[in-house]
Coordinates of N, CA and C in Angstrom, one line a residue:
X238 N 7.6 0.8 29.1 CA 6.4 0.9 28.3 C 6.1 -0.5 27.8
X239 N 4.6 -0.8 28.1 CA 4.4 -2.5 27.5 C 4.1 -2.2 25.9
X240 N 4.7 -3.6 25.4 CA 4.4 -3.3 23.7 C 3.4 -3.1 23.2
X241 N 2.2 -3.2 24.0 CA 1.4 -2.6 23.1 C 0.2 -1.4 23.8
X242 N 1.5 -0.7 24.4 CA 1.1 1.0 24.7 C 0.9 1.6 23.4
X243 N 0.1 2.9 23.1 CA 0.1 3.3 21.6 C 0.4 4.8 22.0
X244 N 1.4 5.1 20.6 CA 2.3 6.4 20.6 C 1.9 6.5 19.4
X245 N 2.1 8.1 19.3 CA 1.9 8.9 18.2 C 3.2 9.0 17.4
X246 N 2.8 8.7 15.5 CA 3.6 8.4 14.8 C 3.2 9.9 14.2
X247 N 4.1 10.6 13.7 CA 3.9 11.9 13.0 C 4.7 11.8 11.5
X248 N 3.8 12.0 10.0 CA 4.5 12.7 9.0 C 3.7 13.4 8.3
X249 N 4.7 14.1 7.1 CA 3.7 15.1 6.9 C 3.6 14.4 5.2
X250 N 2.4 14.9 4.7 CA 2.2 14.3 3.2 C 1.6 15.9 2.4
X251 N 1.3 15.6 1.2 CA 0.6 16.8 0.5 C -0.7 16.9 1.0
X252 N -1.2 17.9 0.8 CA -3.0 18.0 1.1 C -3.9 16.5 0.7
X253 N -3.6 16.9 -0.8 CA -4.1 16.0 -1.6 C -3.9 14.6 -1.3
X254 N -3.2 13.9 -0.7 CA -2.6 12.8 -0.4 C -3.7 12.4 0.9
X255 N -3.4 13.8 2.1 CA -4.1 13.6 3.1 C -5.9 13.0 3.0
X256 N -6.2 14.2 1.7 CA -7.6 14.3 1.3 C -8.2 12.4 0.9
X257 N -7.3 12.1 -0.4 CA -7.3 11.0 -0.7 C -7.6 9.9 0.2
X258 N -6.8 9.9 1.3 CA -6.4 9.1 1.9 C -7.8 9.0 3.1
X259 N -8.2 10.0 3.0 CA -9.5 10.4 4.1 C -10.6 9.7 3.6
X260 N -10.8 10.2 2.2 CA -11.8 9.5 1.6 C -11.7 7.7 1.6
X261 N -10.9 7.4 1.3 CA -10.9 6.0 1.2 C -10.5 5.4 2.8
X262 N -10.7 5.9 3.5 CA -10.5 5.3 5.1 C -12.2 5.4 5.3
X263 N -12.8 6.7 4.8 CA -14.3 6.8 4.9 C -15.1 5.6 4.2
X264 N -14.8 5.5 2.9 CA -15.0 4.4 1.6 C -15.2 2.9 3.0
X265 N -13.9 2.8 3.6 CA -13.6 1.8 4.5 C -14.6 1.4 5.9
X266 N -15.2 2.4 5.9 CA -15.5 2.9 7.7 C -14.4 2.5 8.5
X267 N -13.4 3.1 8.4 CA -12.2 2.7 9.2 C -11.6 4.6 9.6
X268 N -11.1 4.8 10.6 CA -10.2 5.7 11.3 C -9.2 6.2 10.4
X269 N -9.2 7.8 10.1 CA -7.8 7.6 9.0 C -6.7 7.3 9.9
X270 N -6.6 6.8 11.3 CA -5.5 6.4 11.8 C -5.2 4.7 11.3
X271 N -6.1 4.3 11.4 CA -6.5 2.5 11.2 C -6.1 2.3 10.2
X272 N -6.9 3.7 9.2 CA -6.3 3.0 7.5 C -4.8 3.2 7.4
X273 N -3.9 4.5 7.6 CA -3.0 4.5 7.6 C -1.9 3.3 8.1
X274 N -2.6 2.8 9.3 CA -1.6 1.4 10.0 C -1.7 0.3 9.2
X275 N -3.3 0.1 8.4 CA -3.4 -1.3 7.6 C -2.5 -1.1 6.3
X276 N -2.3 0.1 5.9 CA -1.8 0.4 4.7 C -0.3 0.1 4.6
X277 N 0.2 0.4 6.2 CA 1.7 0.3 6.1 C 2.1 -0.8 6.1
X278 N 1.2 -1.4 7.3 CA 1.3 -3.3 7.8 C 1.6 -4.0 6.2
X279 N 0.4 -3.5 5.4 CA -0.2 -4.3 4.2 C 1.4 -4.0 3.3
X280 N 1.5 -2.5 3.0 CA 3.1 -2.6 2.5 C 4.3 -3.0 3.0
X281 N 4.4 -3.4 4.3 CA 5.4 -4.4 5.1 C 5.7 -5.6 4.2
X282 N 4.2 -6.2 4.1 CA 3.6 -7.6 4.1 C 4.7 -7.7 2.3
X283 N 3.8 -6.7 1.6 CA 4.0 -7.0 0.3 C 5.6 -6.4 -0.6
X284 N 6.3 -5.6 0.8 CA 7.7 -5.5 -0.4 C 8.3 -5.4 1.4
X285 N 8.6 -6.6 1.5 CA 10.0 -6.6 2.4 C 11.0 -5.6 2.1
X286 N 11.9 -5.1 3.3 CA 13.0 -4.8 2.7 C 14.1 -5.9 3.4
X287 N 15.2 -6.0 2.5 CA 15.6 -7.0 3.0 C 16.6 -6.2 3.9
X288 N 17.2 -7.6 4.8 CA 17.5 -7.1 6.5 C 19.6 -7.1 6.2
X289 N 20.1 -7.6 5.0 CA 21.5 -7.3 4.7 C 21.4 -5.5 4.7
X290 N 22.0 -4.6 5.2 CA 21.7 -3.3 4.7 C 22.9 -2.6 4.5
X291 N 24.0 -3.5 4.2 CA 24.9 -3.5 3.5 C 24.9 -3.0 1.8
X292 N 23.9 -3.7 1.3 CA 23.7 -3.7 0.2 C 23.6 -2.2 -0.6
X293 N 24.3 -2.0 -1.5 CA 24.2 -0.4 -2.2 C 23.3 -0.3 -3.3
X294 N 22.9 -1.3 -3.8 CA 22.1 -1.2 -5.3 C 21.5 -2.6 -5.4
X295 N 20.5 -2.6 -6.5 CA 19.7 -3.7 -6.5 C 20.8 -5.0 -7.3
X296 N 22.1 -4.4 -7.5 CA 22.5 -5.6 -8.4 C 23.5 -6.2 -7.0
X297 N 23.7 -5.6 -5.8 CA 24.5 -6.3 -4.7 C 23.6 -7.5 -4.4
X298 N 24.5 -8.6 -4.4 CA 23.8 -9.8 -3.9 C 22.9 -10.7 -4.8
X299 N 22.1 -11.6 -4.1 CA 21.2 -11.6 -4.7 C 19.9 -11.6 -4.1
X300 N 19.2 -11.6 -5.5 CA 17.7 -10.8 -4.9 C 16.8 -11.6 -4.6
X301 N 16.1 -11.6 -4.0 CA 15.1 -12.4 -3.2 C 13.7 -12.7 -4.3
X302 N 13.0 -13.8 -4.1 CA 11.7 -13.2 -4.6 C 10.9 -12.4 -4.5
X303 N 10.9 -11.7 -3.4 CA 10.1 -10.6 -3.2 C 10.8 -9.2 -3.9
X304 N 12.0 -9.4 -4.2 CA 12.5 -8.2 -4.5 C 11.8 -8.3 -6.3
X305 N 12.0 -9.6 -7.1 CA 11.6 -9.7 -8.1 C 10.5 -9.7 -8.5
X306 N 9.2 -9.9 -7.6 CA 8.0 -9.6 -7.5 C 7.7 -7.6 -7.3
X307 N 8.5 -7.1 -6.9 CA 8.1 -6.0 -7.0 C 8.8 -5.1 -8.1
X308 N 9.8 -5.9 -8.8 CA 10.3 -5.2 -9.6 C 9.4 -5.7 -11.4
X309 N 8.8 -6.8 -11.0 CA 7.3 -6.6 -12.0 C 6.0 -6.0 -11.9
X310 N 6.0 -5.6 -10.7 CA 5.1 -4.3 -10.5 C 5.7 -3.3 -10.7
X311 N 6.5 -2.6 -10.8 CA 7.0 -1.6 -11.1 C 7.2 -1.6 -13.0
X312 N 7.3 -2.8 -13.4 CA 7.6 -2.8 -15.0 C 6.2 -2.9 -15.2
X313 N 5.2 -3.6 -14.8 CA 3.8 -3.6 -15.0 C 3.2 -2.4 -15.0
X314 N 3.1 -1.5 -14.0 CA 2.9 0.4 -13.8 C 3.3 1.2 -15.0
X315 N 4.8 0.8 -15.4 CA 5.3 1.4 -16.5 C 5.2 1.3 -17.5
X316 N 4.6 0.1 -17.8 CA 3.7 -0.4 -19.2 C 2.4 0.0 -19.4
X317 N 1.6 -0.4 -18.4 CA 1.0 0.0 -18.2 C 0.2 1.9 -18.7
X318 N 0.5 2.8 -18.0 CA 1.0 4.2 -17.4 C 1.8 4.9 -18.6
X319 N 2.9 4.4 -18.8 CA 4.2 5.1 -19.4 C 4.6 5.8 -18.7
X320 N 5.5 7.1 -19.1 CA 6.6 7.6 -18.6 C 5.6 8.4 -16.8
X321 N 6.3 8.0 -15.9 CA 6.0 8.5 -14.5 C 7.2 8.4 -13.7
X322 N 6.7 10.3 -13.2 CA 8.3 10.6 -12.2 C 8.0 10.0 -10.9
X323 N 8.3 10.1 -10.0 CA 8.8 9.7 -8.7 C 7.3 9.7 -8.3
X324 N 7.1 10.9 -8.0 CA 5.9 10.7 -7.1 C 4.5 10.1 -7.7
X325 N 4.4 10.0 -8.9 CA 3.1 9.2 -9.7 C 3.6 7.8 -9.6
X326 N 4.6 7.7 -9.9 CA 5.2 6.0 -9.4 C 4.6 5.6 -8.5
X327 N 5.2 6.3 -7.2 CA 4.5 5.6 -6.0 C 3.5 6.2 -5.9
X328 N 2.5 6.9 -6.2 CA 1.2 6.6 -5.7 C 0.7 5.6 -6.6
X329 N 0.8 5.3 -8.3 CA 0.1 4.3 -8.5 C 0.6 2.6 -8.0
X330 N 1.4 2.6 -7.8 CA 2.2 1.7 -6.7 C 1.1 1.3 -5.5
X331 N 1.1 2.4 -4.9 CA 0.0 2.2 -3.9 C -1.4 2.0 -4.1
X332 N -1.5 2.8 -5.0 CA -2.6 2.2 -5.6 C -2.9 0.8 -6.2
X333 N -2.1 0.4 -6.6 CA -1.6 -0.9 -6.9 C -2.2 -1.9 -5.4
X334 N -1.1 -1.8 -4.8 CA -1.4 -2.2 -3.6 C -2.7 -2.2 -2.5
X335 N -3.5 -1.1 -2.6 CA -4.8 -0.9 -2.1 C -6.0 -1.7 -2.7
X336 N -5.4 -1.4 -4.2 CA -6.4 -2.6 -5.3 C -6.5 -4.0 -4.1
X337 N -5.7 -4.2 -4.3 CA -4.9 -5.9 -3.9 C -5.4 -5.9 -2.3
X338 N -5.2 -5.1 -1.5 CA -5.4 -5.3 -0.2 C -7.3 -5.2 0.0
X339 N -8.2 -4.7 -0.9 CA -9.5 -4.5 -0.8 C -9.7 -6.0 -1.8
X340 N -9.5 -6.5 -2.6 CA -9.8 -7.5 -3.2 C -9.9 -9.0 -2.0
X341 N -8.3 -8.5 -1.5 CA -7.8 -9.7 -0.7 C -8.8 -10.0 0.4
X342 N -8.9 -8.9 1.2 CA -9.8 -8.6 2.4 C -11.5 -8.9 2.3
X343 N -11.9 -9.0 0.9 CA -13.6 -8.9 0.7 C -13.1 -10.4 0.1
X344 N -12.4 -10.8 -0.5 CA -11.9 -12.7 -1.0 C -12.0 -13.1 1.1
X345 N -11.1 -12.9 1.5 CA -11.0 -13.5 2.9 C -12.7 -12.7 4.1
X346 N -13.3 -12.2 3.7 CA -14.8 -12.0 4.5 C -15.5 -12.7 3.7
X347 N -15.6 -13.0 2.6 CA -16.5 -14.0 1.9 C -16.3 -15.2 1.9
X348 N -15.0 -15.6 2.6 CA -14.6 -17.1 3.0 C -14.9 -17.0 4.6
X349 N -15.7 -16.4 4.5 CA -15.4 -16.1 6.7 C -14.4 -16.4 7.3
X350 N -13.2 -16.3 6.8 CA -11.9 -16.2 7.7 C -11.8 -14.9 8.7
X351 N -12.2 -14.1 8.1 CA -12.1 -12.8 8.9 C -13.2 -11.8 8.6
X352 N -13.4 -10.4 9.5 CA -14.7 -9.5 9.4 C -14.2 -8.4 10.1
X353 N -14.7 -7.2 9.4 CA -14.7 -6.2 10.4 C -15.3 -5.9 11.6
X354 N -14.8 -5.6 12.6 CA -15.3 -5.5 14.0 C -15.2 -3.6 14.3
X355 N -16.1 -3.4 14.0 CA -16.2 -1.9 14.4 C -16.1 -1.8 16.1
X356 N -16.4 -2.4 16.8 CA -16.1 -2.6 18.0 C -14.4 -2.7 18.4
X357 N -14.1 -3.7 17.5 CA -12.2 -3.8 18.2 C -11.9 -2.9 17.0
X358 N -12.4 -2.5 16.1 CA -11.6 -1.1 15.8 C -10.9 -1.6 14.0
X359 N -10.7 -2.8 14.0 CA -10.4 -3.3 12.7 C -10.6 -4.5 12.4
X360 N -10.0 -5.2 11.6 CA -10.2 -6.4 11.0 C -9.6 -7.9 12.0
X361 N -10.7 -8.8 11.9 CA -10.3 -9.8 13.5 C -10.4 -11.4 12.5
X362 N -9.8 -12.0 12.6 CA -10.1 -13.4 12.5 C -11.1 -14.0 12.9
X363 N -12.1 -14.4 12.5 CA -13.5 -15.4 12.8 C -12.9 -16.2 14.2
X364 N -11.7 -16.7 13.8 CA -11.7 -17.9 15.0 C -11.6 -17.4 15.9
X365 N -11.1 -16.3 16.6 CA -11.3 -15.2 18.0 C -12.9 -15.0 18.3
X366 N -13.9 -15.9 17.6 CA -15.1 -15.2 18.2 C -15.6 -16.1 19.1

């Protein structure tokens, strides 16, 4: 299989999650497949995990800047917010993150570094035109 054959990735989320996620891929004019892949790429981008996986807890080793950069979004949410269990964490997290990725993306089209191409299906670098 060449690398960039496309296979079907399957999980399952709540309704509501799904629903959300629909609308703001629509918000986007993007595929809720598209949005889903920019979303994850975009969370790649912004909380590495690191590649020792040795590690048992966040006090093994030491921690990277990226690890401390997300551990001030997580104290920022919680100041923010106050008390939130597990799953309001991470969605405002992601939310967090979506902020940041629509800011970032309409900062970088207004510098014409990049544009959406409804034709190639997502977002392309200017200099490929």
């Amino acid at each position: 299989m060449a690398d960039d054959d496309r296979v079907a990735v399957k999980t399952y989320v709540p309704r509501y999650q799904k629903e959300r996620w629909q609308a703001q891929a629509d918000a986007l004019e993007m595929s809720q497949s598209e949005f889903v892949r920019t979303m994850v790429q975009a969370g790649r981008q912004e909380f590495e995990i690191p590649s020792d996986q040795s590690k048992t807890g966040p006090s093994a080793g030491t921690e990277s800047a990226t690890d401390d950069e997300f551990a001030d979004r997580i104290l920022e949410v919680l100041d923010r917010k106050g008390v939130l269990g597990w799953d309001d964490l991470v969605e405002a997290l992601v939310d967090d993150v979506e902020a940041d990725l629509d800011a970032e993306l309409q900062r970088l089209q207004d510098e014409n570094t990049i544009r959406y191409s409804g034709r190639d299906g997502g977002y392309v670098l200017t200099t490929d035109d």
